[in-house]
Every structure is written in structure tokens, then in C-alpha cells.
mmCIF file of C-alpha atoms in Angstrom:
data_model
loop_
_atom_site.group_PDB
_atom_site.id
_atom_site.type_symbol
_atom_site.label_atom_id
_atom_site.label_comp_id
_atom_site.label_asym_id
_atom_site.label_seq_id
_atom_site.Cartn_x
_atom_site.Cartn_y
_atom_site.Cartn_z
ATOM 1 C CA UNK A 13 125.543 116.791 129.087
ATOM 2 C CA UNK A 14 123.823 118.463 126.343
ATOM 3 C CA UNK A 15 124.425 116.223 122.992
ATOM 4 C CA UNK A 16 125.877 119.013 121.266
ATOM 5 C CA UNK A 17 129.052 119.228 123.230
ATOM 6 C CA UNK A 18 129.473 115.652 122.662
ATOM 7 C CA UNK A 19 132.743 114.896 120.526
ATOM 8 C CA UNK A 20 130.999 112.311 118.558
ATOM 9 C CA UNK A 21 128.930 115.005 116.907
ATOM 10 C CA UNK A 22 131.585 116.828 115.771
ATOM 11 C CA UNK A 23 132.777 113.504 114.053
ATOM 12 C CA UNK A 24 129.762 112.738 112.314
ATOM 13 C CA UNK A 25 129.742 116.144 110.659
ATOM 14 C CA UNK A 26 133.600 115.635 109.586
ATOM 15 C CA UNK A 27 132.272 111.964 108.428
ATOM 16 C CA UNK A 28 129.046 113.476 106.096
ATOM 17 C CA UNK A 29 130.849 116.470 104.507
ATOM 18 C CA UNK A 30 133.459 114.294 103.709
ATOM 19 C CA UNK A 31 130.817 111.765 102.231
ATOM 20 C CA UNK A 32 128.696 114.466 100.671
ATOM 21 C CA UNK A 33 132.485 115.960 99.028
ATOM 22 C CA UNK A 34 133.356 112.262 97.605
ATOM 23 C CA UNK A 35 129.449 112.271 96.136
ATOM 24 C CA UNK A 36 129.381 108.802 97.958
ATOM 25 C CA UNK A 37 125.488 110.674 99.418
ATOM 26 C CA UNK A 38 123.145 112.676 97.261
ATOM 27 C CA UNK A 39 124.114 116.712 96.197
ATOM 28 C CA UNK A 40 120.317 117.597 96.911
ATOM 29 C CA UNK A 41 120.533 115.499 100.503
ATOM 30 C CA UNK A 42 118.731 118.726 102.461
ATOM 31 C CA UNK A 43 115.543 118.529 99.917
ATOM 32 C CA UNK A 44 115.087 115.216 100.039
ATOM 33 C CA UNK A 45 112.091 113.328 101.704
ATOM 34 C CA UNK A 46 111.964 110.142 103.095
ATOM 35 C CA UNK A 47 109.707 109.045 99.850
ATOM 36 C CA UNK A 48 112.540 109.849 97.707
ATOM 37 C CA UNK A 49 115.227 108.224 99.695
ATOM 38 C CA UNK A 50 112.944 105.551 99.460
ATOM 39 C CA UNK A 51 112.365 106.064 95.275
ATOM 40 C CA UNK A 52 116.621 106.184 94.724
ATOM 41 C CA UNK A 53 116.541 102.630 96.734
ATOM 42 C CA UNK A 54 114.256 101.146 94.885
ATOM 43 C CA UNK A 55 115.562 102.129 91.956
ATOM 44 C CA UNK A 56 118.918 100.412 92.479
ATOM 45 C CA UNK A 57 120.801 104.063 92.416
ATOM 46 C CA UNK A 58 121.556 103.550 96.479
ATOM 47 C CA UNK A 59 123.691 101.106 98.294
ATOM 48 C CA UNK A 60 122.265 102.060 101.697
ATOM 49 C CA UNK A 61 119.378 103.379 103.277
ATOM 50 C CA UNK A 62 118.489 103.536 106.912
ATOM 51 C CA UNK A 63 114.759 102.045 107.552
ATOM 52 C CA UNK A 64 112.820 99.476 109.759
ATOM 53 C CA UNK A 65 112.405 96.009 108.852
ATOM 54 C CA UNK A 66 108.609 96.221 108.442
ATOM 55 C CA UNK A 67 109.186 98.424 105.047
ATOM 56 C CA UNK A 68 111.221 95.488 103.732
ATOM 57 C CA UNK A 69 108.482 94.337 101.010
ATOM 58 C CA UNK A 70 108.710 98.631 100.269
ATOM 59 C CA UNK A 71 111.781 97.658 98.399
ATOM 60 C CA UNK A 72 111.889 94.014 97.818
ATOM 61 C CA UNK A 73 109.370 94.212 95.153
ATOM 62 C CA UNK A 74 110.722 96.897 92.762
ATOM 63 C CA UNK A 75 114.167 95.682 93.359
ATOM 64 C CA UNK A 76 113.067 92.296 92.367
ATOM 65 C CA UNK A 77 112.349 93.870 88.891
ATOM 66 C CA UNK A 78 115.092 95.283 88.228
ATOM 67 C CA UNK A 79 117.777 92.632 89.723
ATOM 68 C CA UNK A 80 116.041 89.237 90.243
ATOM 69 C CA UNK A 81 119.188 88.654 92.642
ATOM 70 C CA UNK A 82 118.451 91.115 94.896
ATOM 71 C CA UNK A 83 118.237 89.946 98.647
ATOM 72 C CA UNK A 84 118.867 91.819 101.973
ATOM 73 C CA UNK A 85 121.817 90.688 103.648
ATOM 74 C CA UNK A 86 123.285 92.777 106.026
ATOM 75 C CA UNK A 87 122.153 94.829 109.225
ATOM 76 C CA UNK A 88 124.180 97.886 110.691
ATOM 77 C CA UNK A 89 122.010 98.319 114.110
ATOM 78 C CA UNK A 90 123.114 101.838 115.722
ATOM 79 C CA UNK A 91 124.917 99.773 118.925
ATOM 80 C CA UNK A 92 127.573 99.570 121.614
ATOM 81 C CA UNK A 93 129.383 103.012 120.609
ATOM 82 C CA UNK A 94 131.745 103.099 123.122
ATOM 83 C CA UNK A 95 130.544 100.899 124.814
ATOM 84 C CA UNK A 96 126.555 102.280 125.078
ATOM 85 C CA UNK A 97 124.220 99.971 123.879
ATOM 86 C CA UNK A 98 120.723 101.951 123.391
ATOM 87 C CA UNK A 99 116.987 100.476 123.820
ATOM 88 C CA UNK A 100 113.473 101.727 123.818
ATOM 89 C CA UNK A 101 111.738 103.885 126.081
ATOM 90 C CA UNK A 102 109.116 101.300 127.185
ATOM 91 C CA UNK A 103 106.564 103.126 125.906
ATOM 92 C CA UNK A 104 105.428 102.833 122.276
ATOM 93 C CA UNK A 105 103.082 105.915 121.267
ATOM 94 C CA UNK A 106 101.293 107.991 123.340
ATOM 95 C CA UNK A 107 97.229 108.248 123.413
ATOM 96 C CA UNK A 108 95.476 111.629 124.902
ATOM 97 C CA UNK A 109 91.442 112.474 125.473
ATOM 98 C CA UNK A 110 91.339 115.849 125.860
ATOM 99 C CA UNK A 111 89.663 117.075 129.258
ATOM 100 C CA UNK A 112 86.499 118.791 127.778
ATOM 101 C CA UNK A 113 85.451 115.408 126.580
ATOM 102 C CA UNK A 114 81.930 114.526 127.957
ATOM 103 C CA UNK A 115 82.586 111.598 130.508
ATOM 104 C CA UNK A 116 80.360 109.283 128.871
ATOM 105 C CA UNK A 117 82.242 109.760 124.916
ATOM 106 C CA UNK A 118 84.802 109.491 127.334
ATOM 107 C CA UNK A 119 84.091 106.223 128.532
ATOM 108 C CA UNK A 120 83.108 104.983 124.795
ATOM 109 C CA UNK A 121 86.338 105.720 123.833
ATOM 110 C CA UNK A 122 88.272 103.681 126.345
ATOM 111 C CA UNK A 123 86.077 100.842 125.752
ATOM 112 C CA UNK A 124 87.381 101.563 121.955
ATOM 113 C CA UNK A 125 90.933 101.557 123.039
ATOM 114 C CA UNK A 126 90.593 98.393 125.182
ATOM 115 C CA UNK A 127 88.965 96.428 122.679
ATOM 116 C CA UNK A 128 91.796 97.442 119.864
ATOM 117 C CA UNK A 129 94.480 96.342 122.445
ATOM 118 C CA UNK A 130 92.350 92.437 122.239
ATOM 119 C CA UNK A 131 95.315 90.642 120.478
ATOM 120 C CA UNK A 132 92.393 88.913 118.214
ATOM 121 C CA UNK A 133 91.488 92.927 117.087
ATOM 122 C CA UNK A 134 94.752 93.810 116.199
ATOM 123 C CA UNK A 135 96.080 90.952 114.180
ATOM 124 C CA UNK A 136 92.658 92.581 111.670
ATOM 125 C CA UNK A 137 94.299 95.639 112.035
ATOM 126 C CA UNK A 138 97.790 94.343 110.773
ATOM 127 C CA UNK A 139 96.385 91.790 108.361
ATOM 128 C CA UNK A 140 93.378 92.998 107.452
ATOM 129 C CA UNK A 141 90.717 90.156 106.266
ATOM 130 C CA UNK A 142 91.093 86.763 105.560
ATOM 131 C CA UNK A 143 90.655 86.007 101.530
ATOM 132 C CA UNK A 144 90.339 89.806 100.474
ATOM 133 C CA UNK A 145 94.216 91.216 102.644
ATOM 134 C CA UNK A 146 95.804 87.916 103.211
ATOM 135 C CA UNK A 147 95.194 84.280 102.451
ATOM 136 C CA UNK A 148 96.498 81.372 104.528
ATOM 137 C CA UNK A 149 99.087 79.326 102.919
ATOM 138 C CA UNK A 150 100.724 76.431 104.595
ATOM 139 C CA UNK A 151 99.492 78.073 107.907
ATOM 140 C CA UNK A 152 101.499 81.191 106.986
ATOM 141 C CA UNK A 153 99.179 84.554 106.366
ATOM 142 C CA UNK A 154 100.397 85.950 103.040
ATOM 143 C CA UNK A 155 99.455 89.383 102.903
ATOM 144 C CA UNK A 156 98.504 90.985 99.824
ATOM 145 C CA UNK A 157 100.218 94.486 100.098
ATOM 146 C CA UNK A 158 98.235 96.424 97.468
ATOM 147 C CA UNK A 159 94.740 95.276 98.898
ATOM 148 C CA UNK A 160 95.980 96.341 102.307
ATOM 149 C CA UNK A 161 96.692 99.310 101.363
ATOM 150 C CA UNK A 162 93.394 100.319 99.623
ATOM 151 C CA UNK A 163 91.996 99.374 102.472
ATOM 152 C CA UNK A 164 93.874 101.492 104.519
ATOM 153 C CA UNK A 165 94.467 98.502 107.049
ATOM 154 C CA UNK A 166 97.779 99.359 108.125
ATOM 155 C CA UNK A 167 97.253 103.082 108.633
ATOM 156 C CA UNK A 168 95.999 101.873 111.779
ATOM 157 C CA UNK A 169 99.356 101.481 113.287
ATOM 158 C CA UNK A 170 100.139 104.910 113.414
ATOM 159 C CA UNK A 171 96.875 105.199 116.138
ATOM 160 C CA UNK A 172 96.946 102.127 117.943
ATOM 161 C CA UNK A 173 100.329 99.672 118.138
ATOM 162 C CA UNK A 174 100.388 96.537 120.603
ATOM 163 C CA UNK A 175 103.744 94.844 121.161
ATOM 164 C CA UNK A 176 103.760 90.874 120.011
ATOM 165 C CA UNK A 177 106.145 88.480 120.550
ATOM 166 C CA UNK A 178 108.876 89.347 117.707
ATOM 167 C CA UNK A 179 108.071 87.555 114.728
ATOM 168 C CA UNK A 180 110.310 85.920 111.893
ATOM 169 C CA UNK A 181 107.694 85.512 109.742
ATOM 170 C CA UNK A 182 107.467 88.365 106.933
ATOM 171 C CA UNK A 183 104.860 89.200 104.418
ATOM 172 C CA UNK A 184 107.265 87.924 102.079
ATOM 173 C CA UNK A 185 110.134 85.454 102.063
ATOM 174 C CA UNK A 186 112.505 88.084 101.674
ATOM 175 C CA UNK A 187 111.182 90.436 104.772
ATOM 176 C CA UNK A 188 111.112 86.562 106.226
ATOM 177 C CA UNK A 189 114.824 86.273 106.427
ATOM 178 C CA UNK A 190 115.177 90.008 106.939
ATOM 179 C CA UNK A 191 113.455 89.390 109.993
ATOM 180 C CA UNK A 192 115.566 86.520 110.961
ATOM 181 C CA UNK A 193 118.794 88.103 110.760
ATOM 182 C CA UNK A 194 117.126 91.321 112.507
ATOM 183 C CA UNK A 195 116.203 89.153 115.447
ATOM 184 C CA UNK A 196 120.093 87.537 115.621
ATOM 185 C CA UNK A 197 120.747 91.994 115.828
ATOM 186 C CA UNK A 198 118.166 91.633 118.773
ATOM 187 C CA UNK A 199 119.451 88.833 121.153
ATOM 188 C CA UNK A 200 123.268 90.137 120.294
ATOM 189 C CA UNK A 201 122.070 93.749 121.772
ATOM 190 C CA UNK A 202 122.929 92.776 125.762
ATOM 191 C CA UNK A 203 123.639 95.773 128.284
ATOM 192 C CA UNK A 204 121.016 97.914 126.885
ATOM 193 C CA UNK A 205 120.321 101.379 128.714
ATOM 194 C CA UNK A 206 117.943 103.369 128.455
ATOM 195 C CA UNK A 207 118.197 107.283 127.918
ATOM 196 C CA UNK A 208 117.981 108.766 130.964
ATOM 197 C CA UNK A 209 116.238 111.958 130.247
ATOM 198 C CA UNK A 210 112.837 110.278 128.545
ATOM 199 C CA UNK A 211 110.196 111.762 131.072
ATOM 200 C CA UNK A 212 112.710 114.773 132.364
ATOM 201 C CA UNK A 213 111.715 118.293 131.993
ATOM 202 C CA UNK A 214 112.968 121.938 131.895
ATOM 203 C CA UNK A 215 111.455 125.183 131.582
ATOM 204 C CA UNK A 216 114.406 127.051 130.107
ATOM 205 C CA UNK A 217 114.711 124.054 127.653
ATOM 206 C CA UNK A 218 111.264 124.810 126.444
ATOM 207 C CA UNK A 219 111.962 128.393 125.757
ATOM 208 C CA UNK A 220 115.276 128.062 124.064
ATOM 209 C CA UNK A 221 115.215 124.681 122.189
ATOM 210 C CA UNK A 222 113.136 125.390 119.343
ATOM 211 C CA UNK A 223 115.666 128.194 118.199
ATOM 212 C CA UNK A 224 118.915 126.942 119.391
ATOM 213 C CA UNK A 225 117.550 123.707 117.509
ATOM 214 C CA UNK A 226 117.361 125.199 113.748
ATOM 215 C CA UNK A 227 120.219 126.908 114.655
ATOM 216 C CA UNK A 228 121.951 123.522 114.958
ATOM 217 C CA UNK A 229 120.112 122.259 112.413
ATOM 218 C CA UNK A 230 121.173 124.746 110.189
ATOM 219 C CA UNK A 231 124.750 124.658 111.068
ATOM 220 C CA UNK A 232 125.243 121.302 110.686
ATOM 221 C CA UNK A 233 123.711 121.627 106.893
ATOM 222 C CA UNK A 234 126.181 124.346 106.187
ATOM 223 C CA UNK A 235 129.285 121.804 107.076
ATOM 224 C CA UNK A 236 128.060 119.093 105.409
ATOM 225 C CA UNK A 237 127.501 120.726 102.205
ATOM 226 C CA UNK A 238 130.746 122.535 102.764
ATOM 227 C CA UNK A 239 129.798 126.024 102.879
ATOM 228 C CA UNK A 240 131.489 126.178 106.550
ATOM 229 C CA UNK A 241 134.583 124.689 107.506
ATOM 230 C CA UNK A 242 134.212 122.156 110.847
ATOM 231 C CA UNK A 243 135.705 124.971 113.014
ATOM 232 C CA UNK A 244 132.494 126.644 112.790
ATOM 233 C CA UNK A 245 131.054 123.723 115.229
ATOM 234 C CA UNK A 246 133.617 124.236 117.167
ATOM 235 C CA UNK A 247 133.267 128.231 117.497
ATOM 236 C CA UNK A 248 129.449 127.263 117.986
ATOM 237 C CA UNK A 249 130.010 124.837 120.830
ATOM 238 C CA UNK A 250 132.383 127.155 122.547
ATOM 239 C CA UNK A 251 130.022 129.644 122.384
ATOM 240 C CA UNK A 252 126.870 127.498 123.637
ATOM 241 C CA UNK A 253 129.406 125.932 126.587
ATOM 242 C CA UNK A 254 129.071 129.788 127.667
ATOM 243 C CA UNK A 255 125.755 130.770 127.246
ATOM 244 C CA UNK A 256 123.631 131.651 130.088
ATOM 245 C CA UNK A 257 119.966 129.675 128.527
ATOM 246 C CA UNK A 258 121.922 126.504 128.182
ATOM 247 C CA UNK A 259 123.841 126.329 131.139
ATOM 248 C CA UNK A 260 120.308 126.942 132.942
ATOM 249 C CA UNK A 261 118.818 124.077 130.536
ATOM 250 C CA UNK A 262 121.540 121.489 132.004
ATOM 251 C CA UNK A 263 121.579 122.874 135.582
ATOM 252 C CA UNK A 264 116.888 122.002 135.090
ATOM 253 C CA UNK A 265 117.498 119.011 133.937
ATOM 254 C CA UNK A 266 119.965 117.551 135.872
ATOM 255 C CA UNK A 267 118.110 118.795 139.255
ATOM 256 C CA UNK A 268 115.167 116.642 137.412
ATOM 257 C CA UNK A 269 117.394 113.464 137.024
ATOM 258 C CA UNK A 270 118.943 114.014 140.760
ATOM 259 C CA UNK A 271 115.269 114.545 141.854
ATOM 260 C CA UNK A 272 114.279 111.171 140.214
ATOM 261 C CA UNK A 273 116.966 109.156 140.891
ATOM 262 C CA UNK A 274 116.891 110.434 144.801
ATOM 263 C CA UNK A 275 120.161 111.743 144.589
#
């Protein structure tokens, strides 16, 4: 089922124009980047802001500034909407040598790769250095953010990413007990399933989707600001449930699923 069509969309529209008509979400939401959702949080001039824990010290420390009784205390993980609990893909990432890469650089680089996947590598690629990134106090490493950051430590992460035990130990106490509670989000989560068309592929999809995508896109913007009434989506989605490219998309990928599911 393509996720258009789904009626859940069509509430989530209703839900953010009437949020963005009650002023309850920003007037300039559509120019906004993620560094100034980010800026309004930290500034104390947002309630909410969607994020992962590992940005907590992002915010903690400005905050902290500007109300010394700031602390993070609840979590609103996207889970069991009627009755569909999501997880991960099992992959994290995704690492490519292109083909005209002399076997031998080749062979350097995996040795690279393998070595950065040593648990003992990584933890200097998420700590950086003992007594310049992070000192050790009462066992715990206490990162210092700023020096980590010159030294362009972390930017690592976005390359190379091994998966750890989860921790509950922050950089600072209050990413500490953000991490706690997150983790209490994490065991709750049972009944998890996967989405089913990671690894699925269609032709037709490949043509069409980048269009019928800003077309969406640009649809749903309209709506929310309330320069189209929700009956547009539904005109739209009529329309689409007709159309000859999507109906060819669903029929591709659902021969994919069938084919990989041996049905």
C-alpha cells in the first residue's frame, strides 16, 4: 500500500494546519533548518523538538543558562500506532568502494575499515583522547564537547558507526538520565516489525518517485500553511489511486515482496 493512501496521512495534515493556524508551530516552518529548530530550543522559545538522545548536551548547556531548572523529562517515541510498533532496518549506514578501485587501494581500505570496526578504535573515535577530549572521573569519561569538536572527533560517525551495548552513561549528567529514561522507551518497545519494503525494488518507482514526491511534498506544505483546504489531499489521492505509474509502482513492488517472502 503506497503510504499516501494511508488515512493516517490525511490526519496528520488536518493535525499540522490546525497547529500551524493556532501558531502553537512556527509561521516560517517550510524555511526552517534543522540548526534553527535547534537555535528556537535552545533559546527557551520551543516546548518541543523532535531529536536523538546523543544531541542532548546540544541543548542542555544553553538551556542551563537561561533556566538553571531546566532538565529533560519526558520521551514521546513514535510507537505502537495501531498497534505497529516500528524498529531498525538492521543495518546502520552503508559503505561502497567503487569498482575502478585498484585491488591493492582496495585491499588497504578494508584493512582501514576493519581496524575502525576494533571496539578499542572506535571508543577514540567517539571520545577522542584521554586528557585533551575527555578526562576520567570516578571511572566515568567526561567528554569535553568543545575540544571534541575542534578536533573534529565526532565527525567520524557520519563514516564509520559500530553498534555498542546501549549505554546510560551521557557526556553529561543530564544526557545521563536522558539516556536512562530513553532506555525504559527501549525495553517497553516489544512486537517490533520491521518495514517490509527495506531492500525491495521497482523500476516504475524509480522513474516516477522523484516527481510524484515534490508533488506531495508540495501539497502537503500548501495544507498546512492553509493555502489549500484538506480536500485537496483527498482530490490528490483519488487521483493517484487511478493513475497508471503508481498502480504499476505497487503491482513491482509487491511481486518483489511475494518474490522474497516465497509467496
Amino acid at each position: 500500500v503506497y503510504s499516501a493512501f494511508l488515512p493516517e496521512v490525511r490526519e496528520s495534515l488536518e493535525y499540522l494546519a490546525k497547529a500551524y493556524r493556532e501558531k502553537l508551530i512556527p509561521q516560517d516552518l517550510l524555511s526552517l533548518k534543522l540548526t534553527d529548530s535547534r537555535d528556537l530550543f535552545k533559546s527557551n522559545k520551543a516546548g518541543i523538538i523532535v531529536d536523538k538522545t546523543g544531541t542532548l548536551h546540544v541543548y542542555a548547556d544553553d538551556l542551563k543558562k537561561i533556566d538553571s531548572g531546566f532538565s529533560f523529562a519526558d520521551f514521546y517515541p513514535v510507537t505502537s500506532i495501531d498497534g505497529y510498533t516500528p524498529k531498525g532496518t538492521g543495518f546502520n549506514g552503508i559503505l561502497a568502494i567503487a569498482k575502478s578501485v585498484p585491488e591493492d587501494k582496495m585491499k588497504r581500505i578494508l584493512k582501514l575499515i576493519d581496524t575502525w570496526m576494533n571496539p578499542e578504535v572506535f571508543e577514540i573515535q567517539k571520545y577522542g583522547i584521554e586528557g585533551r577530549d575527555y578526562n576520567l572521573v570516578d571511572g566515568q569519561k567526561v567528554i569535553d564537547v568543545d575540544q571534541r569538536t575542534k578536533d573534529n572527533a565526532s565527525d567520524f560517525n557520519q563514516i564509520v558507526n559500530i553498534l555498542l551495548p546501549a549505554e546510560t552513561v551521557g557526556s553529561t549528567p543530564e544526557e545521563t538520565e536522558a539516556l536512562k529514561i530513553f532506555k525504559q522507551v527501549q525495553d517497553a518497545q516489544t512486537g517490533s516489525t520491521a518495514d517490509p519494503t527495506v531492500g525491495l525494488g521497482s523500476e516504475t518507482a524509480n522513474e516516477i518517485l522523484p516527481d510524484l514526491n515534490k508533488k506531495i511534498q508540495d501539497l502537503k506544505a500548501k495544507i498546512i500553511l492553509g493555502n489549500e483546504p484538506i480536500t485537496a489531499w483527498d482530490e490528490f489521492v483519488a487521483a493517484l489511486k487511478q493513475d497508471a505509474g503508481v498502480t504499476k509502482m505497487t503491482e513491482e513492488m509487491t511481486a518483489a515482496y511475494k518474490k522474497r517472502t516465497g509467496q
